[in-house]
Short mmCIF file of C-alpha atoms in Angstrom, two decimals:
data_model
loop_
_atom_site.label_atom_id
_atom_site.label_comp_id
_atom_site.label_asym_id
_atom_site.label_seq_id
_atom_site.Cartn_x
_atom_site.Cartn_y
_atom_site.Cartn_z
CA UNK A 41 117.94 71.10 134.92
CA UNK A 42 119.51 74.43 135.73
CA UNK A 43 122.93 73.39 134.42
CA UNK A 44 121.50 73.21 130.89
CA UNK A 45 119.77 76.56 131.24
CA UNK A 46 122.91 78.19 132.66
CA UNK A 47 125.01 76.69 129.88
CA UNK A 48 122.56 77.96 127.29
CA UNK A 49 122.55 81.46 128.81
CA UNK A 50 126.36 81.42 128.92
CA UNK A 51 126.49 80.51 125.23
CA UNK A 52 124.17 83.40 124.41
CA UNK A 53 126.33 85.78 126.46
CA UNK A 54 129.50 84.58 124.71
CA UNK A 55 127.81 85.08 121.34
CA UNK A 56 126.60 88.60 122.10
CA UNK A 57 129.71 89.98 123.84
CA UNK A 58 131.93 90.35 120.74
CA UNK A 59 129.21 92.19 118.80
CA UNK A 60 130.00 95.86 118.48
CA UNK A 61 127.34 98.52 118.97
CA UNK A 62 128.18 99.89 115.53
CA UNK A 63 127.19 96.59 113.99
CA UNK A 64 123.92 96.54 115.91
CA UNK A 65 123.14 100.10 114.85
CA UNK A 66 123.95 99.18 111.24
CA UNK A 67 121.55 96.22 111.39
CA UNK A 68 118.78 98.27 113.00
CA UNK A 69 119.09 101.09 110.45
CA UNK A 70 119.12 98.65 107.53
CA UNK A 71 116.12 96.81 108.94
CA UNK A 72 114.12 100.03 109.31
CA UNK A 73 115.14 101.12 105.80
CA UNK A 74 114.07 97.74 104.42
CA UNK A 75 110.65 98.00 106.05
CA UNK A 76 110.22 101.56 104.78
CA UNK A 77 110.90 100.29 101.25
CA UNK A 78 108.40 97.46 101.67
CA UNK A 79 105.74 99.93 102.76
CA UNK A 80 106.67 102.19 99.87
CA UNK A 81 106.07 99.20 97.56
CA UNK A 82 102.62 98.74 99.13
CA UNK A 83 101.93 102.46 98.73
CA UNK A 84 102.80 102.36 95.01
CA UNK A 85 100.65 99.26 94.50
CA UNK A 86 97.69 101.08 96.07
CA UNK A 87 98.39 104.15 93.94
CA UNK A 88 98.47 101.99 90.81
CA UNK A 89 94.96 100.78 91.68
CA UNK A 90 93.82 104.39 92.29
CA UNK A 91 93.26 103.86 96.01
CA UNK A 92 93.70 107.23 97.70
CA UNK A 93 95.62 106.55 100.90
CA UNK A 94 98.61 108.30 102.34
CA UNK A 95 101.87 106.59 103.24
CA UNK A 96 101.18 106.37 106.97
CA UNK A 97 97.78 104.79 106.38
CA UNK A 98 99.50 102.18 104.23
CA UNK A 99 102.07 101.58 106.96
CA UNK A 100 99.31 101.01 109.51
CA UNK A 101 97.16 98.77 107.28
CA UNK A 102 100.07 96.76 105.90
CA UNK A 103 101.41 96.21 109.40
CA UNK A 104 98.13 94.48 110.23
CA UNK A 105 98.58 92.25 107.17
CA UNK A 106 102.14 91.46 108.19
CA UNK A 107 100.98 90.59 111.70
CA UNK A 108 98.46 88.19 110.17
CA UNK A 109 101.41 86.29 108.69
CA UNK A 110 102.28 85.19 112.23
CA UNK A 111 99.25 82.92 112.19
CA UNK A 112 100.24 79.30 111.53
CA UNK A 113 97.63 78.84 108.77
CA UNK A 114 99.28 79.83 105.53
CA UNK A 115 99.73 78.24 102.14
CA UNK A 116 102.45 78.72 99.54
CA UNK A 117 103.44 82.38 99.44
CA UNK A 118 101.10 83.11 102.37
CA UNK A 119 98.22 83.35 99.93
CA UNK A 120 95.03 83.75 101.92
CA UNK A 121 96.53 84.76 105.23
CA UNK A 122 98.19 87.85 103.79
CA UNK A 123 95.02 88.89 101.95
CA UNK A 124 92.87 88.43 105.05
CA UNK A 125 95.22 90.62 107.06
CA UNK A 126 95.37 93.09 104.18
CA UNK A 127 91.56 93.31 104.03
CA UNK A 128 91.31 93.79 107.80
CA UNK A 129 94.07 96.41 107.87
CA UNK A 130 92.63 98.43 105.02
CA UNK A 131 89.08 98.06 106.35
CA UNK A 132 90.30 99.73 109.54
CA UNK A 133 91.28 102.81 107.52
CA UNK A 134 88.02 102.81 105.56
CA UNK A 135 88.81 100.91 102.34
CA UNK A 136 86.14 98.49 101.13
CA UNK A 137 87.11 94.80 101.25
CA UNK A 138 85.95 94.37 97.63
CA UNK A 139 88.71 96.79 96.67
CA UNK A 140 91.40 95.75 99.15
CA UNK A 141 91.35 91.96 98.69
CA UNK A 142 92.26 91.98 94.95
CA UNK A 143 94.98 94.56 95.62
CA UNK A 144 96.35 92.41 98.43
CA UNK A 145 96.30 89.34 96.20
CA UNK A 146 98.06 91.19 93.38
CA UNK A 147 100.62 92.61 95.80
CA UNK A 148 101.36 89.20 97.28
CA UNK A 149 101.56 87.32 93.97
CA UNK A 150 103.63 90.07 92.36
CA UNK A 151 106.10 90.12 95.27
CA UNK A 152 106.33 86.32 95.21
CA UNK A 153 107.07 86.31 91.47
CA UNK A 154 109.69 89.05 91.81
CA UNK A 155 111.33 87.26 94.71
CA UNK A 156 111.34 84.01 92.75
CA UNK A 157 112.93 85.71 89.74
CA UNK A 158 115.62 87.28 91.90
CA UNK A 159 116.29 83.90 93.50
CA UNK A 160 116.57 82.33 90.04
CA UNK A 161 119.05 85.00 88.92
CA UNK A 162 121.10 84.43 92.07
CA UNK A 163 121.01 80.69 91.54
CA UNK A 164 122.15 81.06 87.92
CA UNK A 165 125.00 83.32 89.00
CA UNK A 166 125.98 80.76 91.65
CA UNK A 167 125.99 77.96 89.08
CA UNK A 168 128.00 80.06 86.61
CA UNK A 169 130.57 80.95 89.27
CA UNK A 170 131.05 77.28 90.21
CA UNK A 171 131.81 76.37 86.59
CA UNK A 172 134.70 78.81 86.47
#
């Protein structure tokens, strides 16, 4: 039993050893920047619906909605789970659920459509590059 575990741990160690700290720092900084942009997207969506919240309130509330995505009960595009988390998160900062649920639904559907369009563009570029 322990031979398999030791072998697995050795493989992890061999994988991690060649990674440079610069690369790890680069990944961490890019990850934080990506999340900041996602929360900025949520902030602008709320502003478009005239919901008066500041950026840090959006970060807190949207983090709750993102944590809800860990639940294993989601449909296509996490519709339902995301909105429930969104409603809970924004209720915690004082936004009515009748306001937050439609905004969460719009935010989720809009992001899914944009992601799908970007994937389609990438796929078309991939197909075009294979023809050359």
